[in-house]
Amino acid sequence: MRGAAERRAGEERIGRAFRRSLVVLGAAAAIAALVWWFSRGGEPTVAVEEARIEAPVQEVPAEAAQAVPPAVPFTDITAAAGIDFVHVNGAYGDRLIPETMGSGVAFFDYDNDGDPDLYLVSSSYWPDKVEGRVSSGRLYRNDGGGRFTDVTAEAGLVRDLYGMGVAVGDYDNDGWQDLYLSNLGPNLLLHNDHGRFVDVTAAAGVAGNPEDWSTGTTFLDYDNDGDLDLFVGNYINWTRAIDLEIDFRLAGLGRAYGGPEHHTGALNRLYRNDGDGVFTEVSQAAGIAVTEGDDRHPAGKALAVSAADIDGNGWIDVVVANDTTRNFFYHNLGDGHFEEIGMLEGIAYDREGRATSSMGIDVARFRNDADIGIAIGNFANEMSSLFVTLDGRGPFVDEAVLEGFGPDSRRALTFAVLFFDADLDGRLDLFQANGHLEHEINRVHPSQTYAQPGQLFWNCGAACPQRFRLLDSTADLRNPMVGRGAAYADIDGDGDLDLAIVQNGRRAVLLRNDQDSGHHWLRLKLVGSSANRDALGAEVTLRADGVSQYRRVHPSRGYLSQVELPLTFGLGSATTVDELTVTWPGGQIQRVAVAAVDRVLTVVQEATR
């Protein structure tokens, strides 16, 4: 069995390398053609029909023909679970860009009772247009069985903000998870004082500038000193006056929501945790503030961020999905400095060398091997990207088409993208939350709708020439939504992962995973000692039934959102774990015995001698 598996894996690598070479040659030919075309100059514009992009046709192995996609039904339990949150975007008719972009969601255990609670980010009403009405993000306490109670007021979280994103992290290592909220305007750091949140933003020095429009954010220990630092992505230089002056319009609709290409970008920020409740901004010194051009304008327009040790050197890197500008890959040099190498590593642009309207991002080893995949959700008629290494080494190549994921993602306008094992078969599947910006987009683009179905792509594994297959049997997940942020957690303790999705200007959606495959599972909660207490940056390798799986603790994923901290491994039919290894931030390796499966295992970092 192992020999056959290794042979198939080898054949897959050879085939993948060959197919990648075809993609690279095709992209080079396309770029050369574009150069030739533009060198002609002055040619009239010719209207063309949208091309339908198909995945490469290959001979299907017998194993793939027998790979039947599972039924993975998700059931909308929002009202039954006690969730009554409705996102407020403040839209009143002037079509201002911030109204389209919110917002995020977080699963985290705010009260330390062992189950994931739910925080939903809201934007707000424009104060000069609506008087006397406020909006607030909402915190819901989980009773352990998937029923939720609104505890926003008693937790001290009634705050009228034009909210965007959320990051969770125990920045002071006191055992209670704290909140950082990114906003249009000053951001907030809220210290968790045994279940009640206290605003410590001013003392900590992490508000940013009043004119910032902050989006994706993440806690991370970039210097491996045992406490959590903070990365904040900023979007564009926006004011209502600039937005109205641009006066973007669509034929047949009149004034419409404009894009970021009409605005200058903004600089991201990095705050170093000094260990005493105070942070120092080190953006310039650390190489985070990236500029370009003769006028040295900001090079990025950040929406989503993800933190992971991409090259395995023991230091956490940061990847950023930028909207209409090149994506960033901040490579951590290990000396307090980063170098931005997105172009060098192949994630800056799409297959044809163009910047995409990148929204959400996630990073995972979805093939259960050395290769790292970076999924990025893009605008309508820009298929989502799936940048992948070869044998664990860069540069990355976009394999969205080769893996069968790209063509079915093309029509959707995608915000959140998430890797997670929906059916617990031991392979990471891929989810997209979709939804347009314009309510009446169907009037001018018949192929588009405002609300769009979510998409779950099943990971068929190495036996299939195209790894990902779009599932149709996902019940309420396929109901049209104006999707933005999304996050997963096991809300009811049954081992599989459930979904929460924020809709822009509409009710949030809580979807219970009702798969009944009978597959086994193991969930891990890591607790750092010399490493940061949340173990952000740790990597876990699990081997069962001859297959290795890999998970990283980096919960800022998708779009402006945060998934739960515990890691979930699907085991398929395996009832034992052969080997479990934790590599803690800083490099300490710890082997963990697993006595049984279908349970949650807490792993505390061993003291070093």
mmCIF file of N, CA and C in Angstrom, residues 137 168 174 276 353 498:
data_model
loop_
_atom_site.group_PDB
_atom_site.id
_atom_site.type_symbol
_atom_site.label_atom_id
_atom_site.label_comp_id
_atom_site.label_asym_id
_atom_site.label_seq_id
_atom_site.Cartn_x
_atom_site.Cartn_y
_atom_site.Cartn_z
ATOM 1 N N GLY A 137 -20.699 45.950 17.148
ATOM 2 C CA GLY A 137 -20.412 44.538 17.015
ATOM 3 C C GLY A 137 -21.068 43.780 18.160
ATOM 4 N N VAL A 168 -7.692 38.212 17.294
ATOM 5 C CA VAL A 168 -7.748 37.744 18.675
ATOM 6 C C VAL A 168 -6.373 37.239 19.069
ATOM 7 N N ASP A 174 -1.721 36.375 29.798
ATOM 8 C CA ASP A 174 -2.365 36.180 31.104
ATOM 9 C C ASP A 174 -3.414 35.077 31.073
ATOM 10 N N ASP A 276 5.289 45.027 28.257
ATOM 11 C CA ASP A 276 4.784 45.726 29.443
ATOM 12 C C ASP A 276 3.437 46.381 29.166
ATOM 13 N N GLY A 353 0.344 38.067 -15.376
ATOM 14 C CA GLY A 353 1.154 39.195 -14.932
ATOM 15 C C GLY A 353 0.352 40.416 -14.541
ATOM 16 N N ASP A 498 -18.010 23.891 11.873
ATOM 17 C CA ASP A 498 -19.175 24.655 11.465
ATOM 18 C C ASP A 498 -18.720 26.036 10.973
#
